[in-house]
Short mmCIF file of N, CA and C in Angstrom, two decimals:
data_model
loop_
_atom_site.label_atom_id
_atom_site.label_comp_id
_atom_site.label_asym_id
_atom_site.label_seq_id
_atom_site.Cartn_x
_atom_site.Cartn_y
_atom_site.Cartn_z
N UNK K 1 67.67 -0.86 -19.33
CA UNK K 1 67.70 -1.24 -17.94
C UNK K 1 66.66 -0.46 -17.13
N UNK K 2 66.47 1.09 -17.51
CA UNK K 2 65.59 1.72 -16.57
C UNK K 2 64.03 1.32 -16.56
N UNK K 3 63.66 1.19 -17.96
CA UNK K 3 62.23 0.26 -18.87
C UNK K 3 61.91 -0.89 -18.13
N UNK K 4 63.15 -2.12 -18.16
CA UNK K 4 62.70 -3.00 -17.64
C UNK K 4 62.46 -2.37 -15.92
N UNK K 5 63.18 -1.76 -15.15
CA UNK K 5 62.45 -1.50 -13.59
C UNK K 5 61.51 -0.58 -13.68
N UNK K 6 61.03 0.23 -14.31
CA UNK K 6 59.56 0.74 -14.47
C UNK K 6 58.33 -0.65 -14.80
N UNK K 7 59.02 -1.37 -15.56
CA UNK K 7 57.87 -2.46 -16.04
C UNK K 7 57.50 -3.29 -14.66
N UNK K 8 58.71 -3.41 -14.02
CA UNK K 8 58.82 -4.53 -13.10
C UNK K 8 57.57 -3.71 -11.77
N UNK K 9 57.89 -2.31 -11.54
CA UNK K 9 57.19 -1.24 -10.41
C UNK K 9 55.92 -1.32 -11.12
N UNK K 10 55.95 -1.10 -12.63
CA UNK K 10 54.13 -0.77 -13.04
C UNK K 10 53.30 -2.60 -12.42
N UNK K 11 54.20 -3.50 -13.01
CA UNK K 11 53.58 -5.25 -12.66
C UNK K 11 53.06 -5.15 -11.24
N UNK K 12 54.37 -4.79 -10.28
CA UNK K 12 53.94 -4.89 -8.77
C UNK K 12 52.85 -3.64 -8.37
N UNK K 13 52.38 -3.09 -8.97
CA UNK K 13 51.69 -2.08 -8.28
C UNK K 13 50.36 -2.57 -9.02
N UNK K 14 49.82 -2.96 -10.31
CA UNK K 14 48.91 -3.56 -10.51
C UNK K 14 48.40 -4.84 -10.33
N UNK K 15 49.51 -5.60 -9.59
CA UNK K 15 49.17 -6.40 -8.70
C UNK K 15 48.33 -6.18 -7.38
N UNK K 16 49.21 -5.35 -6.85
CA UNK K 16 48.88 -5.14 -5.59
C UNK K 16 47.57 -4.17 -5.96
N UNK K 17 46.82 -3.28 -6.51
CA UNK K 17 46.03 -3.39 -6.70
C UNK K 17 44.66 -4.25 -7.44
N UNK K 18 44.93 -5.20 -7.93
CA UNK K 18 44.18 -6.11 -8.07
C UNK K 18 43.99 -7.12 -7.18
N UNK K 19 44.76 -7.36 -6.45
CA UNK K 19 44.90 -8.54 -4.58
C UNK K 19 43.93 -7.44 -3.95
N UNK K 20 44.10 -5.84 -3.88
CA UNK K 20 43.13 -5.03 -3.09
C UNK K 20 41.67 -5.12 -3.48
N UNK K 21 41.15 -5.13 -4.69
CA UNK K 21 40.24 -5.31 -5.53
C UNK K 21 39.27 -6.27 -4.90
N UNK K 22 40.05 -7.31 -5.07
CA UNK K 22 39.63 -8.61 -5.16
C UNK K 22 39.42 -9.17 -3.57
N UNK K 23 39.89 -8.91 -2.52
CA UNK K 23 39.89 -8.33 -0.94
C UNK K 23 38.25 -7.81 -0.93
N UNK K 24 37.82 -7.01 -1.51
CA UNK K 24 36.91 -6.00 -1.08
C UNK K 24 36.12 -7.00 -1.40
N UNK K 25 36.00 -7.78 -2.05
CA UNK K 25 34.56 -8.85 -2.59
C UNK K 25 33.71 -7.73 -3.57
N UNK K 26 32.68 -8.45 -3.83
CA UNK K 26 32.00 -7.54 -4.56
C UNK K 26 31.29 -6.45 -4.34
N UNK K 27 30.37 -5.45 -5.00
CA UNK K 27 29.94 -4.82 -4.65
C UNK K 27 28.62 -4.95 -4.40
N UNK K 28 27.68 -4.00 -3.96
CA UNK K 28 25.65 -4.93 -4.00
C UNK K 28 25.63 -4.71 -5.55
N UNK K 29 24.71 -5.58 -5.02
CA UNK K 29 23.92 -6.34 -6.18
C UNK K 29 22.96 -4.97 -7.43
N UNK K 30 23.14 -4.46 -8.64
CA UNK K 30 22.94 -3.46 -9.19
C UNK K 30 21.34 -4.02 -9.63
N UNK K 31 20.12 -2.82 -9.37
CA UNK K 31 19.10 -3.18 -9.39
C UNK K 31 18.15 -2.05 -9.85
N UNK K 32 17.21 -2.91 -10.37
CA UNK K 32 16.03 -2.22 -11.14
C UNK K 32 15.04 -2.17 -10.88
N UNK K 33 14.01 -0.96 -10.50
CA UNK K 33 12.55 -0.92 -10.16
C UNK K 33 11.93 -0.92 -12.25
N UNK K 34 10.93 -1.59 -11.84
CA UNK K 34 10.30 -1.73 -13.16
C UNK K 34 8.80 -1.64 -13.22
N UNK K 35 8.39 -0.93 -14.34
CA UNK K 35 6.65 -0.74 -14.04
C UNK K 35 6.16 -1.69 -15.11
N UNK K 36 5.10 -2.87 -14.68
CA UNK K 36 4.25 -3.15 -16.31
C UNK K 36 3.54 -2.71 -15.91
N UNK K 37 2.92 -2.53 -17.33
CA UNK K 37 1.54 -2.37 -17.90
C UNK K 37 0.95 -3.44 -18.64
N UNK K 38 -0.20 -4.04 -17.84
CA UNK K 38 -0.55 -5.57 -18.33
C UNK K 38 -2.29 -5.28 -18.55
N UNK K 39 -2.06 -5.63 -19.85
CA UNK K 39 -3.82 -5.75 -20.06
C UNK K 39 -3.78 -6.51 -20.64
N UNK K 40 -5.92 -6.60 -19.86
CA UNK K 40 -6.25 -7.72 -20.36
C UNK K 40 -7.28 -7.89 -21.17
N UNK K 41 -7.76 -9.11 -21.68
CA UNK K 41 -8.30 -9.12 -23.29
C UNK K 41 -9.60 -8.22 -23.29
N UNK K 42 -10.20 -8.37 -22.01
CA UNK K 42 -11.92 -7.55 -21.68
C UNK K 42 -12.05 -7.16 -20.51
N UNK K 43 -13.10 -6.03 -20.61
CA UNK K 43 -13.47 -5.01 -19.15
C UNK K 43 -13.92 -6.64 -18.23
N UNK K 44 -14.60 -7.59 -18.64
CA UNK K 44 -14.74 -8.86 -17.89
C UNK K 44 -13.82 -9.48 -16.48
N UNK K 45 -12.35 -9.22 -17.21
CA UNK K 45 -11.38 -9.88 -16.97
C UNK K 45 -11.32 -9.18 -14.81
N UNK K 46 -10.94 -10.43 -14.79
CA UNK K 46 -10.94 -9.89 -12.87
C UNK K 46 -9.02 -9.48 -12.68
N UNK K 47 -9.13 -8.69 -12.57
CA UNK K 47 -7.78 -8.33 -12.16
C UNK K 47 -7.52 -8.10 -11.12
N UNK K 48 -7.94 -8.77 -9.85
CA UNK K 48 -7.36 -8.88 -8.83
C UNK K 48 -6.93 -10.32 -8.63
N UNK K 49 -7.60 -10.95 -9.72
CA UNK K 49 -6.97 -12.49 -9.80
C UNK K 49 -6.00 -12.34 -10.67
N UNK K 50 -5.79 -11.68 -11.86
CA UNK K 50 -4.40 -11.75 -12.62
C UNK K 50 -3.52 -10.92 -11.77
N UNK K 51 -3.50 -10.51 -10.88
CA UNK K 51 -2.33 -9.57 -10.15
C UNK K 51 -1.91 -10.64 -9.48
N UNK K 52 -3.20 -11.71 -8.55
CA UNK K 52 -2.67 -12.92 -7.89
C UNK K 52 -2.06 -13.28 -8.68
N UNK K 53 -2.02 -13.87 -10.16
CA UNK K 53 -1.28 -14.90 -10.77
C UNK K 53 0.21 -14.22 -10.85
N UNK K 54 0.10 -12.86 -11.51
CA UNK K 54 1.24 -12.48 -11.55
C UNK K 54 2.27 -12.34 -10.94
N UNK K 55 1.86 -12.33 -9.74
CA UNK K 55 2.90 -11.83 -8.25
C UNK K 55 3.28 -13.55 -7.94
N UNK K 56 2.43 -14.30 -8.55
CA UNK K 56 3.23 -15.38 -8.37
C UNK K 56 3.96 -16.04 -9.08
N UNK K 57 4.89 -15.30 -9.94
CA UNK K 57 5.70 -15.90 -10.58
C UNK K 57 6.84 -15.12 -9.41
N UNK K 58 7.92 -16.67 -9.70
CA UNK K 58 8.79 -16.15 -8.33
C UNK K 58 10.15 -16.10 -9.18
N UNK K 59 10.90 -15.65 -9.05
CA UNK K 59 12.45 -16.10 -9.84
C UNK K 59 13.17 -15.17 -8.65
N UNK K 60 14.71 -15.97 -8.67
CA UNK K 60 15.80 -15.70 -7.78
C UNK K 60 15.92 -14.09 -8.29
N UNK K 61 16.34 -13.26 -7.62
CA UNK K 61 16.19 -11.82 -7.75
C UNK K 61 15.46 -10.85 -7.81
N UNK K 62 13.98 -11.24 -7.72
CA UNK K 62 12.53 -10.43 -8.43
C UNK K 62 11.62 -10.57 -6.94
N UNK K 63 11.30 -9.13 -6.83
CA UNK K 63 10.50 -8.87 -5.71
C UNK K 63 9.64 -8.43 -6.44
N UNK K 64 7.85 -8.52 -6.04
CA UNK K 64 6.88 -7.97 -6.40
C UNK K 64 6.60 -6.39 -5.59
N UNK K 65 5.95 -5.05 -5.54
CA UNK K 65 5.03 -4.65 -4.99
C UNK K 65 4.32 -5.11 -4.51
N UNK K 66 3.88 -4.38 -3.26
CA UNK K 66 2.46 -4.75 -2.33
C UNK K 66 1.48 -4.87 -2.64
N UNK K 67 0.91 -3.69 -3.78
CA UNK K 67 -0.03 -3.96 -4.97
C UNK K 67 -0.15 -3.28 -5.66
N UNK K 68 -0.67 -3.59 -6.63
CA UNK K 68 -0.82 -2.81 -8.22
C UNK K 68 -2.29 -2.01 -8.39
N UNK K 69 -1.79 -1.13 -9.27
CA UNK K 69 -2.86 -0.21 -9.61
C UNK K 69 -3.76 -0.89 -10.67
N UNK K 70 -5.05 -0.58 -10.17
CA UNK K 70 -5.93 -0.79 -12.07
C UNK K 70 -6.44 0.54 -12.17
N UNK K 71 -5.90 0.79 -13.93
CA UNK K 71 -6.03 2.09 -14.18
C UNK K 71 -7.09 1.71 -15.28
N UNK K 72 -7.61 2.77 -15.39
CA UNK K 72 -8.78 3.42 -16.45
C UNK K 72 -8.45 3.21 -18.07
N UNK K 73 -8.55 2.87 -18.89
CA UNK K 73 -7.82 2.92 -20.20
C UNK K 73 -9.41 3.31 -21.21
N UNK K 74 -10.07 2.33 -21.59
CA UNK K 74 -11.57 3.57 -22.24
C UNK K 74 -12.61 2.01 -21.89
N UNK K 75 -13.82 2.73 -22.49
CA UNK K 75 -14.50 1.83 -22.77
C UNK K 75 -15.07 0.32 -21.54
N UNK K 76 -15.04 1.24 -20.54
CA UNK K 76 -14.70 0.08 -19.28
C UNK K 76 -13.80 -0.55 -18.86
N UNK K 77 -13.00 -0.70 -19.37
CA UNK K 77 -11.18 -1.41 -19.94
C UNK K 77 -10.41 -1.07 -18.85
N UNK K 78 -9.89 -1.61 -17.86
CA UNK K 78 -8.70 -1.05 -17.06
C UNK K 78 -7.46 -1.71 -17.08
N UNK K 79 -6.44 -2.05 -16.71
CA UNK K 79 -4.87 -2.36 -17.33
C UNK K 79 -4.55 -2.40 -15.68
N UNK K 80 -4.17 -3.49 -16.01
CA UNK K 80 -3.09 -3.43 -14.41
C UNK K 80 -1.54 -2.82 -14.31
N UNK K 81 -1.02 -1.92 -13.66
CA UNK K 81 0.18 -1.44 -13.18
C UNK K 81 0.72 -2.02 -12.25
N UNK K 82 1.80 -2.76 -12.22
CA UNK K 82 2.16 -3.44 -10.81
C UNK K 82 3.98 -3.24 -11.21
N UNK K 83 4.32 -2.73 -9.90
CA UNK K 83 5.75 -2.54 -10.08
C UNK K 83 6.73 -3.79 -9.48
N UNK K 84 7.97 -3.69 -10.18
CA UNK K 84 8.80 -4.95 -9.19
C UNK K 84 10.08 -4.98 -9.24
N UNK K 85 10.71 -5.10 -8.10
CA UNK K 85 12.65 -4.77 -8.21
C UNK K 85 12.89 -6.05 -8.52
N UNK K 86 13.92 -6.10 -9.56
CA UNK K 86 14.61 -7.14 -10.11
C UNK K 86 16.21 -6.66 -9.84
N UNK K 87 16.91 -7.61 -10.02
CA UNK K 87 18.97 -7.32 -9.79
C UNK K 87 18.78 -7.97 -10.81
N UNK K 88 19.15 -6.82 -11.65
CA UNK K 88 20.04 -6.79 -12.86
C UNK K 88 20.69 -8.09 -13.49
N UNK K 89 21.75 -8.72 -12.51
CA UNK K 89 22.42 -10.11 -13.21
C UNK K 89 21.54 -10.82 -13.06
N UNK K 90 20.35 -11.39 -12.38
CA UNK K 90 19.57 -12.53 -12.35
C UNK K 90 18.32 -12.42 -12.94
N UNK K 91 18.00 -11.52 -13.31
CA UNK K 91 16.18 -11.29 -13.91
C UNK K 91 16.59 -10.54 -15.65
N UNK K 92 16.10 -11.36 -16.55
CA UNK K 92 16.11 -10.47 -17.38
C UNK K 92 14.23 -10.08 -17.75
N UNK K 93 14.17 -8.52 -18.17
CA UNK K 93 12.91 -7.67 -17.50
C UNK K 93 12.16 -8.65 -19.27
N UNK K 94 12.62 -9.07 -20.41
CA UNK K 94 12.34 -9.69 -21.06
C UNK K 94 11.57 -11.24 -20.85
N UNK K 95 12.51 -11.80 -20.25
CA UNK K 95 11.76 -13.09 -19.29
C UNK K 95 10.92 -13.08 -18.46
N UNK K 96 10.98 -11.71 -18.18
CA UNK K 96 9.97 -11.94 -17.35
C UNK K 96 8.50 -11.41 -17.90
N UNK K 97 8.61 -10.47 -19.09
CA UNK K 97 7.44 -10.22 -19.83
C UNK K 97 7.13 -11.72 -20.52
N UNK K 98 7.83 -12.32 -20.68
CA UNK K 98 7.28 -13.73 -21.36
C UNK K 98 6.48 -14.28 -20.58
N UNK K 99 7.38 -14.66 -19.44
CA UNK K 99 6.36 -15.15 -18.37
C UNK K 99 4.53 -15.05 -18.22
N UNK K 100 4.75 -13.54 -17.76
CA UNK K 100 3.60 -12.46 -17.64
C UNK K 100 2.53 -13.21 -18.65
N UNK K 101 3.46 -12.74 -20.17
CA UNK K 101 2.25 -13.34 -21.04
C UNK K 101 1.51 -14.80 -21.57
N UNK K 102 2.68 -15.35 -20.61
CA UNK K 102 2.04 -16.99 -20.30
C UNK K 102 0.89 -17.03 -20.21
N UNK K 103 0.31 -16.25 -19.27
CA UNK K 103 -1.55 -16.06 -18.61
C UNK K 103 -2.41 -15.56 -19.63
N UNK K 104 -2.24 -16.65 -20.88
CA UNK K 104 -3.08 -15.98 -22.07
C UNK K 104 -4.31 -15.92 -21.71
N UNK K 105 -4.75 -16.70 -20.67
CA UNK K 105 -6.47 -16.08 -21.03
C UNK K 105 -6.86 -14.90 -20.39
N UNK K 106 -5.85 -14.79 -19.57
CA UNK K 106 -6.40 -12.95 -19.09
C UNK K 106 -5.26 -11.86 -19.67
N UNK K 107 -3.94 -12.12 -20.11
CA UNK K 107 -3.56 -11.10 -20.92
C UNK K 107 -3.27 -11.05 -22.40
N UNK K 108 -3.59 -9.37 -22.73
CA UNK K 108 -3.53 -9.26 -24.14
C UNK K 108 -1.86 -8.71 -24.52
N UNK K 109 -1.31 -7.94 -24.01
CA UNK K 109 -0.01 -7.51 -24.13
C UNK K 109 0.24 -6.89 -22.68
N UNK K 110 2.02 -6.99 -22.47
CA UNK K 110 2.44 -6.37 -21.37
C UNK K 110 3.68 -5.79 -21.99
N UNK K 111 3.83 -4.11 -21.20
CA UNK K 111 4.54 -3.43 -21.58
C UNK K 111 5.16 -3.12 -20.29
N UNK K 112 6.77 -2.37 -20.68
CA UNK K 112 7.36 -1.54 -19.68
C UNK K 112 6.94 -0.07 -19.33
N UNK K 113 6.05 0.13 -18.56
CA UNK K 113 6.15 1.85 -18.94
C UNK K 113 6.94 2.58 -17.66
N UNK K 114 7.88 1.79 -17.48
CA UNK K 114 9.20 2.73 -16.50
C UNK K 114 10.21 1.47 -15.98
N UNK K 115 11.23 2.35 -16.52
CA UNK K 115 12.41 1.71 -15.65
C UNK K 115 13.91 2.17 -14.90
N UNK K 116 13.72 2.28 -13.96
CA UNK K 116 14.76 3.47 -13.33
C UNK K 116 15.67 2.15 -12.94
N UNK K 117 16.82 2.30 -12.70
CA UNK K 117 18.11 1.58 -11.92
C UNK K 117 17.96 2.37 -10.41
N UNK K 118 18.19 1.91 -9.41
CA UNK K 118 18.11 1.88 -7.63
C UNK K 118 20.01 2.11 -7.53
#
């Protein structure tokens, strides 16, 4: 008899915290700053036009930077750095390297080289 009214107090109280839960709505949206590193096939390559292309890929959750770095790598060679917040449930940072490497004629590989959570 005492089991079953503990069971019955534990039901109503994890109720009533789950009705509270569920009240609050969700929480923000959990999010990621992300760095590529995108190079391209030759010192030739204009990378202020592949930064244009890149920043224009748009997907629900994915903000670009203002602008990206071109860094030094050898041989005349520079690599674009361009950072971008994505939320977590809607961007995967995979899809979106696919994307990236859609632009085969100006890139050779794109990498992550940072990814912190916000």
């Amino acid at each position: 008899e005492e089991d079953e009214e503990l069971e019955k107090q534990k039901a109503q109280r994890l109720a009533e915290y789950r009705a509270k839960k569920e009240a609050k709505g969700p929480g923000p949206a959990a999010k990621s700053m992300v760095t590529f590193e995108i190079k391209p096939w030759e010192a030739e390559t204009d990378l202020d036009e592949l930064e244009e292309l890149v920043k224009a890929i748009s997907l629900d959750g994915l903000t670009w930077a203002q602008k990206g770095l071109q860094v030094p790598i050898a041989f005349g060679i520079k690599k674009l750095q361009i950072n971008a917040t994505v939320e977590d449930a809607k961007v995967s940072t995979d899809d979106l390297s696919e994307k990236i490497m859609e632009l085969e004629e100006y890139v050779q590989s794109v990498d992550i080289a940072a990814f912190m959570k916000l």
